[in-house]
Amino acid sequence: MVGLFGALWGVVETTLGTYLNVIFPAFTNTFFKGVILGGIGVAVALTGRFFVRKRGSVILFGIITMLLKTLSPGGSRIGPMVAIFVQSALMELVLTLVGDPRRWAFVLGGALAVGWNFPHKFIMMRVMYGRNMVQVYQKLVQDGSQMLGLEPSMALLILGILLGVRLAVGGIAGWSAWALGGAVAERLGQRSQAVTE
Amino acid sequence: MKRFSAWGYLAFTLWGLGMALAVKGWRLGALAVVELAFGLAWSREGLGPLRRWRFWVLLAVAVALGPWLVRRSSLTGADVGLSWLGLSVGLEMAGRALTLSLAFSLGLSSLSLSDLVAVFDRLQLRGLGFALGVAMNLLSSLQEMARVTFETIRLRGGLRRPVVAMRLFLITLVSNTLRYGDQVVHAASVRAFEPQRGRRMRVSLQRADLWLVAALAVSSVACWLFFA
C-alpha cells in the first residue's frame, strides 16, 4: 500500500508537474504551480493515510515519491525533492502527534504541508543561489504585487495573502482527503457487500 | 560507462553537495569542471540538465540579476547601474546552482531501481525497497488508469460539472489503486513471498569506489589547506 500511494503521488508529480512546467515555466512565478501540485499531492498522501493507518506511512509515501521523481527522466532536481520530503514530514508530524486520524488533523497537516511552499522558496534560494532573505523577500513582494494588483508598499498584506492562500488550499486538500477516503471506503464496502449477496 | 557501484555514486553526490555549499568564488568554477569531467567519464546521463534550455535560462537570469541585486558599489554612482560586485554575486549564484544540480544529477541518475533497492536492503530497510519496487512497476499502470478514467469522464460529458467530475475521478483512481494493492498482496502471498525475508539484493563495495572516495577526500583536504 505504501508503494501504491507513493506511486500515485509520483504520478501526480511526474505527469501534472510536467504539464504545469510547460504552462508556468520554472523561471516565472512558481506560486500557482506549487499550490496546485502541493494541494493535489497532499490530498493523495492523506487519502493514503486514511487507508494505511500506521505511523510513519506518510513519510514513506513522501520518500517513495521523491525516489520515483529521481528515477524519472529529467527528474533529478533538488528543489521539488526537498519540498516533497518536508511536506510529508510535516503531515506525518501532525498525524503522529494527534494519534488517531481525525478530520481536523488532516486539515492541519494539509495546511502546514502546502504552507511549506512559502518558506521553501526562501530556504532553497539561500541554498542554491546564496541570496539573502531580503532579496528573496523583495522578489516575492514584486511578484505578489503584480499578481494581486496591489501596491508593493503593501508588502505585509501581499505576503499574508500568499501564505493564507497556501494554507487554505492545504486545508481544503486535507478536508477533501478525509471526505474522499470516506467515499472510497463506502464504495468499496458496498462492492464487497454486493459480492457477498 | 558505469565504473563505480551505487556506493561510489552516492559518495560523489554527497561530496559534490557538501563542496558546493562550502566553497565560494572561483573555486565553484573548479568544482563545476571536476563534476563535468566526472560526468563525461562515468555518468553521461547525469549531464541531462545541461541539455535543457530552461536550466541555462535559470543560470542566465541569476547572472543577469546580480548587478541589480547589489547596487551599493555601482560604478556609475547612480541608483541603478552595473556593479562588478553585483556581477560577481550573480556569477557565484549561477555557479552554486550549477554545481549543486550537477552533483545531484550525476550521482543519482546513475543509480538503477535495483541499486536503490539493494542500498535499502543494506540499510536494513527491506520494506521500503519492496515498496519502491512495487511503486516503480505500477507507475505506468496507474498513469494509464488515470488517463482512461479522465477520458471516460470527458467522453460522458462530465467536464461540464468540474467539481463532480473531479470527485468521480479521484474516487475511481483511489478505488482502483486499492484494488491493485489487493492484487499485489494476493500475488505475493500465493508465491509465499514476504518482504522481510527472501533473497537479499547485494551491492558490494568495489575497489574503484575506494579509489574514488580517497580521491574525493584528498581533493577536499587540498582545497581546505591551500585555497582556504
mmCIF file of N, CA and C in Angstrom, chain A residues 1-8 10-11 14-15 21 25-27 40 47 51 60 63-64 67-68 70-71 74 76-78 81 127-131 135 180 183-184 187-188 191, chain B residues 17 21 52-54 57-58 62 65 69 93 96-97 100-101 104-105 108 111 113 116 120 128 131-132 135-136 138-139 142-143 167 170-175 177-181:
data_model
loop_
_atom_site.group_PDB
_atom_site.id
_atom_site.type_symbol
_atom_site.label_atom_id
_atom_site.label_comp_id
_atom_site.label_asym_id
_atom_site.label_seq_id
_atom_site.Cartn_x
_atom_site.Cartn_y
_atom_site.Cartn_z
ATOM 1 N N MET A 1 0.829 -1.205 0.000
ATOM 2 C CA MET A 1 0.000 0.000 0.000
ATOM 3 C C MET A 1 0.867 1.260 0.000
ATOM 4 N N VAL A 2 1.969 1.200 0.773
ATOM 5 C CA VAL A 2 2.873 2.356 0.815
ATOM 6 C C VAL A 2 3.417 2.630 -0.583
ATOM 7 N N GLY A 3 3.822 1.561 -1.263
ATOM 8 C CA GLY A 3 4.338 1.700 -2.623
ATOM 9 C C GLY A 3 3.283 2.259 -3.566
ATOM 10 N N LEU A 4 2.023 1.780 -3.396
ATOM 11 C CA LEU A 4 0.958 2.200 -4.318
ATOM 12 C C LEU A 4 0.612 3.682 -4.153
ATOM 13 N N PHE A 5 0.465 4.106 -2.902
ATOM 14 C CA PHE A 5 0.126 5.521 -2.722
ATOM 15 C C PHE A 5 1.320 6.425 -3.023
ATOM 16 N N GLY A 6 2.523 5.899 -2.771
ATOM 17 C CA GLY A 6 3.717 6.635 -3.195
ATOM 18 C C GLY A 6 3.731 6.786 -4.709
ATOM 19 N N ALA A 7 3.353 5.703 -5.400
ATOM 20 C CA ALA A 7 3.308 5.749 -6.871
ATOM 21 C C ALA A 7 2.244 6.728 -7.354
ATOM 22 N N LEU A 8 1.104 6.736 -6.646
ATOM 23 C CA LEU A 8 0.014 7.634 -7.043
ATOM 24 C C LEU A 8 0.450 9.101 -6.898
ATOM 25 N N GLY A 10 3.502 9.990 -7.003
ATOM 26 C CA GLY A 10 4.512 10.116 -8.061
ATOM 27 C C GLY A 10 3.886 10.410 -9.409
ATOM 28 N N VAL A 11 2.728 9.765 -9.685
ATOM 29 C CA VAL A 11 2.017 10.019 -10.950
ATOM 30 C C VAL A 11 1.624 11.492 -11.028
ATOM 31 N N THR A 14 4.867 13.604 -11.553
ATOM 32 C CA THR A 14 5.554 13.490 -12.838
ATOM 33 C C THR A 14 4.669 13.960 -14.003
ATOM 34 N N THR A 15 3.384 13.562 -13.997
ATOM 35 C CA THR A 15 2.547 13.930 -15.145
ATOM 36 C C THR A 15 2.041 15.374 -15.036
ATOM 37 N N ASN A 21 4.853 22.641 -15.672
ATOM 38 C CA ASN A 21 6.129 23.252 -16.053
ATOM 39 C C ASN A 21 6.034 23.918 -17.417
ATOM 40 N N PRO A 25 6.571 28.187 -16.731
ATOM 41 C CA PRO A 25 7.994 27.820 -16.739
ATOM 42 C C PRO A 25 8.661 28.153 -15.406
ATOM 43 N N ALA A 26 9.759 27.418 -15.116
ATOM 44 C CA ALA A 26 10.373 27.492 -13.783
ATOM 45 C C ALA A 26 10.852 28.892 -13.415
ATOM 46 N N PHE A 27 11.254 29.681 -14.414
ATOM 47 C CA PHE A 27 11.802 30.996 -14.075
ATOM 48 C C PHE A 27 10.728 32.065 -13.929
ATOM 49 N N ILE A 40 -2.805 18.839 -4.646
ATOM 50 C CA ILE A 40 -3.213 17.505 -5.104
ATOM 51 C C ILE A 40 -2.332 16.423 -4.460
ATOM 52 N N THR A 47 -5.121 10.833 1.693
ATOM 53 C CA THR A 47 -6.092 9.771 1.396
ATOM 54 C C THR A 47 -5.437 8.410 1.647
ATOM 55 N N PHE A 51 -6.239 5.030 4.623
ATOM 56 C CA PHE A 51 -6.326 3.569 4.469
ATOM 57 C C PHE A 51 -5.157 2.836 5.117
ATOM 58 N N LEU A 60 6.834 7.714 4.455
ATOM 59 C CA LEU A 60 7.261 6.693 3.488
ATOM 60 C C LEU A 60 6.687 6.989 2.096
ATOM 61 N N ILE A 63 8.960 9.575 0.716
ATOM 62 C CA ILE A 63 10.273 9.062 0.276
ATOM 63 C C ILE A 63 10.130 8.325 -1.057
ATOM 64 N N ILE A 64 9.063 7.523 -1.182
ATOM 65 C CA ILE A 64 8.848 6.781 -2.432
ATOM 66 C C ILE A 64 8.641 7.772 -3.593
ATOM 67 N N LEU A 67 11.882 9.364 -4.574
ATOM 68 C CA LEU A 67 12.765 8.460 -5.327
ATOM 69 C C LEU A 67 12.224 8.225 -6.736
ATOM 70 N N LEU A 68 10.889 8.157 -6.863
ATOM 71 C CA LEU A 68 10.306 7.992 -8.205
ATOM 72 C C LEU A 68 10.644 9.198 -9.067
ATOM 73 N N THR A 70 13.255 10.999 -8.761
ATOM 74 C CA THR A 70 14.673 10.879 -9.108
ATOM 75 C C THR A 70 14.872 9.933 -10.282
ATOM 76 N N LEU A 71 14.107 8.830 -10.273
ATOM 77 C CA LEU A 71 14.299 7.816 -11.317
ATOM 78 C C LEU A 71 13.620 8.191 -12.628
ATOM 79 N N GLY A 74 14.847 13.086 -16.408
ATOM 80 C CA GLY A 74 14.949 14.524 -16.138
ATOM 81 C C GLY A 74 14.399 14.921 -14.792
ATOM 82 N N SER A 76 15.885 14.436 -11.651
ATOM 83 C CA SER A 76 16.808 14.625 -10.523
ATOM 84 C C SER A 76 16.980 16.104 -10.210
ATOM 85 N N ARG A 77 15.935 16.709 -9.625
ATOM 86 C CA ARG A 77 16.037 18.124 -9.281
ATOM 87 C C ARG A 77 15.860 18.260 -7.781
ATOM 88 N N ILE A 78 16.753 19.013 -7.203
ATOM 89 C CA ILE A 78 16.855 19.037 -5.736
ATOM 90 C C ILE A 78 15.666 19.763 -5.082
ATOM 91 N N MET A 81 12.313 17.770 -4.727
ATOM 92 C CA MET A 81 12.502 16.607 -3.860
ATOM 93 C C MET A 81 12.546 17.012 -2.395
ATOM 94 N N VAL A 127 20.062 28.327 -0.302
ATOM 95 C CA VAL A 127 20.966 27.190 -0.528
ATOM 96 C C VAL A 127 21.520 27.212 -1.947
ATOM 97 N N MET A 128 20.623 27.384 -2.915
ATOM 98 C CA MET A 128 21.034 27.252 -4.320
ATOM 99 C C MET A 128 21.822 28.460 -4.821
ATOM 100 N N TYR A 129 21.340 29.643 -4.502
ATOM 101 C CA TYR A 129 21.948 30.831 -5.094
ATOM 102 C C TYR A 129 22.715 31.693 -4.093
ATOM 103 N N GLY A 130 22.553 31.391 -2.799
ATOM 104 C CA GLY A 130 23.237 32.195 -1.795
ATOM 105 C C GLY A 130 22.607 33.577 -1.627
ATOM 106 N N ARG A 131 21.378 33.749 -2.139
ATOM 107 C CA ARG A 131 20.710 35.046 -1.968
ATOM 108 C C ARG A 131 20.308 35.214 -0.516
ATOM 109 N N GLN A 135 16.629 39.860 -0.316
ATOM 110 C CA GLN A 135 16.461 39.825 -1.772
ATOM 111 C C GLN A 135 15.292 38.933 -2.176
ATOM 112 N N LEU A 180 -12.792 12.110 0.747
ATOM 113 C CA LEU A 180 -12.524 11.154 -0.336
ATOM 114 C C LEU A 180 -12.289 9.753 0.233
ATOM 115 N N ALA A 183 -15.600 8.349 1.154
ATOM 116 C CA ALA A 183 -16.392 7.978 -0.032
ATOM 117 C C ALA A 183 -15.868 6.680 -0.649
ATOM 118 N N VAL A 184 -14.550 6.556 -0.699
ATOM 119 C CA VAL A 184 -13.966 5.333 -1.290
ATOM 120 C C VAL A 184 -14.257 4.134 -0.400
ATOM 121 N N ARG A 187 -17.723 3.103 -0.941
ATOM 122 C CA ARG A 187 -17.884 2.446 -2.238
ATOM 123 C C ARG A 187 -17.329 1.023 -2.198
ATOM 124 N N LEU A 188 -16.148 0.871 -1.604
ATOM 125 C CA LEU A 188 -15.549 -0.461 -1.531
ATOM 126 C C LEU A 188 -16.388 -1.368 -0.634
ATOM 127 N N ARG A 191 -19.296 -2.516 -2.557
ATOM 128 C CA ARG A 191 -18.920 -3.516 -3.551
ATOM 129 C C ARG A 191 -18.769 -4.887 -2.883
ATOM 130 N N LEU B 17 27.560 17.840 -3.117
ATOM 131 C CA LEU B 17 26.630 18.738 -2.418
ATOM 132 C C LEU B 17 27.359 19.506 -1.311
ATOM 133 N N LEU B 21 28.198 23.669 -1.244
ATOM 134 C CA LEU B 21 27.719 24.555 -0.179
ATOM 135 C C LEU B 21 28.872 25.221 0.567
ATOM 136 N N ARG B 52 19.053 20.880 -21.248
ATOM 137 C CA ARG B 52 17.736 21.547 -21.200
ATOM 138 C C ARG B 52 17.908 23.055 -21.222
ATOM 139 N N TRP B 53 17.224 23.736 -22.118
ATOM 140 C CA TRP B 53 17.394 25.184 -22.260
ATOM 141 C C TRP B 53 16.903 25.930 -21.030
ATOM 142 N N ARG B 54 15.888 25.348 -20.348
ATOM 143 C CA ARG B 54 15.342 26.016 -19.160
ATOM 144 C C ARG B 54 16.408 26.176 -18.076
ATOM 145 N N VAL B 57 18.567 29.050 -18.972
ATOM 146 C CA VAL B 57 17.845 30.317 -18.760
ATOM 147 C C VAL B 57 17.895 30.699 -17.281
ATOM 148 N N LEU B 58 17.718 29.691 -16.398
ATOM 149 C CA LEU B 58 17.774 29.957 -14.952
ATOM 150 C C LEU B 58 19.135 30.509 -14.549
ATOM 151 N N ALA B 62 20.117 34.303 -13.153
ATOM 152 C CA ALA B 62 20.879 34.541 -11.915
ATOM 153 C C ALA B 62 22.040 35.499 -12.168
ATOM 154 N N LEU B 65 20.668 39.068 -12.954
ATOM 155 C CA LEU B 65 20.068 39.783 -11.822
ATOM 156 C C LEU B 65 21.121 40.352 -10.874
ATOM 157 N N LEU B 69 20.924 43.352 -7.989
ATOM 158 C CA LEU B 69 20.666 42.982 -6.600
ATOM 159 C C LEU B 69 21.608 43.731 -5.650
ATOM 160 N N MET B 93 26.111 32.949 -7.710
ATOM 161 C CA MET B 93 24.792 32.317 -7.583
ATOM 162 C C MET B 93 24.607 31.261 -8.659
ATOM 163 N N ARG B 96 26.887 28.237 -8.012
ATOM 164 C CA ARG B 96 26.411 27.349 -6.951
ATOM 165 C C ARG B 96 25.232 26.517 -7.456
ATOM 166 N N ALA B 97 24.328 27.145 -8.191
ATOM 167 C CA ALA B 97 23.182 26.399 -8.734
ATOM 168 C C ALA B 97 23.656 25.302 -9.676
ATOM 169 N N LEU B 100 25.484 22.431 -7.611
ATOM 170 C CA LEU B 100 24.528 21.644 -6.817
ATOM 171 C C LEU B 100 23.703 20.722 -7.702
ATOM 172 N N SER B 101 23.210 21.283 -8.808
ATOM 173 C CA SER B 101 22.373 20.481 -9.711
ATOM 174 C C SER B 101 23.165 19.329 -10.311
ATOM 175 N N PHE B 104 23.921 16.535 -7.805
ATOM 176 C CA PHE B 104 22.712 15.750 -7.559
ATOM 177 C C PHE B 104 22.415 14.801 -8.723
ATOM 178 N N SER B 105 22.421 15.338 -9.927
ATOM 179 C CA SER B 105 22.004 14.509 -11.070
ATOM 180 C C SER B 105 23.090 13.510 -11.470
ATOM 181 N N LEU B 108 22.801 10.523 -8.696
ATOM 182 C CA LEU B 108 21.539 9.790 -8.587
ATOM 183 C C LEU B 108 21.036 9.244 -9.919
ATOM 184 N N LEU B 111 22.033 5.646 -10.693
ATOM 185 C CA LEU B 111 21.526 4.539 -9.889
ATOM 186 C C LEU B 111 20.275 3.958 -10.528
ATOM 187 N N LEU B 113 16.938 1.167 -10.363
ATOM 188 C CA LEU B 113 15.978 0.767 -9.329
ATOM 189 C C LEU B 113 16.587 -0.326 -8.448
ATOM 190 N N LEU B 116 19.004 1.008 -5.911
ATOM 191 C CA LEU B 116 18.360 1.655 -4.760
ATOM 192 C C LEU B 116 17.772 0.618 -3.807
ATOM 193 N N PHE B 120 18.763 0.012 0.105
ATOM 194 C CA PHE B 120 17.806 -0.083 1.219
ATOM 195 C C PHE B 120 17.966 -1.406 1.963
ATOM 196 N N LEU B 128 10.947 -0.851 2.579
ATOM 197 C CA LEU B 128 10.968 0.350 1.734
ATOM 198 C C LEU B 128 11.447 0.002 0.319
ATOM 199 N N ALA B 131 8.552 -1.667 -1.385
ATOM 200 C CA ALA B 131 7.539 -0.659 -1.740
ATOM 201 C C ALA B 131 7.983 0.151 -2.949
ATOM 202 N N LEU B 132 9.268 0.468 -2.999
ATOM 203 C CA LEU B 132 9.774 1.234 -4.142
ATOM 204 C C LEU B 132 9.666 0.413 -5.435
ATOM 205 N N ALA B 135 6.069 0.389 -6.465
ATOM 206 C CA ALA B 135 5.695 1.713 -6.990
ATOM 207 C C ALA B 135 6.229 1.902 -8.406
ATOM 208 N N MET B 136 7.480 1.544 -8.604
ATOM 209 C CA MET B 136 8.090 1.757 -9.917
ATOM 210 C C MET B 136 7.406 0.906 -10.980
ATOM 211 N N LEU B 138 4.361 -0.261 -10.917
ATOM 212 C CA LEU B 138 2.947 0.074 -11.142
ATOM 213 C C LEU B 138 2.740 1.505 -11.646
ATOM 214 N N LEU B 139 3.833 2.247 -11.751
ATOM 215 C CA LEU B 139 3.718 3.656 -12.137
ATOM 216 C C LEU B 139 3.013 3.809 -13.487
ATOM 217 N N LEU B 142 -0.707 2.887 -13.287
ATOM 218 C CA LEU B 142 -1.510 3.931 -12.640
ATOM 219 C C LEU B 142 -1.690 5.135 -13.566
ATOM 220 N N GLN B 143 -0.647 5.459 -14.313
ATOM 221 C CA GLN B 143 -0.755 6.573 -15.268
ATOM 222 C C GLN B 143 -1.818 6.260 -16.314
ATOM 223 N N ARG B 167 -14.458 14.770 -8.336
ATOM 224 C CA ARG B 167 -14.770 13.822 -7.252
ATOM 225 C C ARG B 167 -14.821 12.399 -7.813
ATOM 226 N N LEU B 170 -11.293 11.173 -8.716
ATOM 227 C CA LEU B 170 -10.450 10.800 -7.571
ATOM 228 C C LEU B 170 -10.941 9.515 -6.906
ATOM 229 N N ILE B 171 -12.283 9.373 -6.794
ATOM 230 C CA ILE B 171 -12.814 8.152 -6.162
ATOM 231 C C ILE B 171 -12.416 6.928 -6.989
ATOM 232 N N THR B 172 -12.560 7.050 -8.311
ATOM 233 C CA THR B 172 -12.197 5.923 -9.185
ATOM 234 C C THR B 172 -10.716 5.610 -9.068
ATOM 235 N N LEU B 173 -9.915 6.678 -9.052
ATOM 236 C CA LEU B 173 -8.457 6.499 -9.002
ATOM 237 C C LEU B 173 -8.037 5.791 -7.707
ATOM 238 N N VAL B 174 -8.557 6.270 -6.589
ATOM 239 C CA VAL B 174 -8.143 5.683 -5.303
ATOM 240 C C VAL B 174 -8.704 4.259 -5.167
ATOM 241 N N SER B 175 -9.967 4.038 -5.604
ATOM 242 C CA SER B 175 -10.547 2.687 -5.522
ATOM 243 C C SER B 175 -9.713 1.706 -6.323
ATOM 244 N N THR B 177 -6.621 2.013 -7.213
ATOM 245 C CA THR B 177 -5.298 1.837 -6.590
ATOM 246 C C THR B 177 -5.373 0.796 -5.485
ATOM 247 N N LEU B 178 -6.435 0.874 -4.676
ATOM 248 C CA LEU B 178 -6.593 -0.110 -3.599
ATOM 249 C C LEU B 178 -6.803 -1.509 -4.174
ATOM 250 N N ARG B 179 -7.523 -1.570 -5.302
ATOM 251 C CA ARG B 179 -7.738 -2.873 -5.961
ATOM 252 C C ARG B 179 -6.400 -3.446 -6.438
ATOM 253 N N TYR B 180 -5.561 -2.577 -7.013
ATOM 254 C CA TYR B 180 -4.219 -3.017 -7.438
ATOM 255 C C TYR B 180 -3.437 -3.537 -6.233
ATOM 256 N N GLY B 181 -3.601 -2.834 -5.122
ATOM 257 C CA GLY B 181 -2.900 -3.234 -3.899
ATOM 258 C C GLY B 181 -3.295 -4.633 -3.472
#
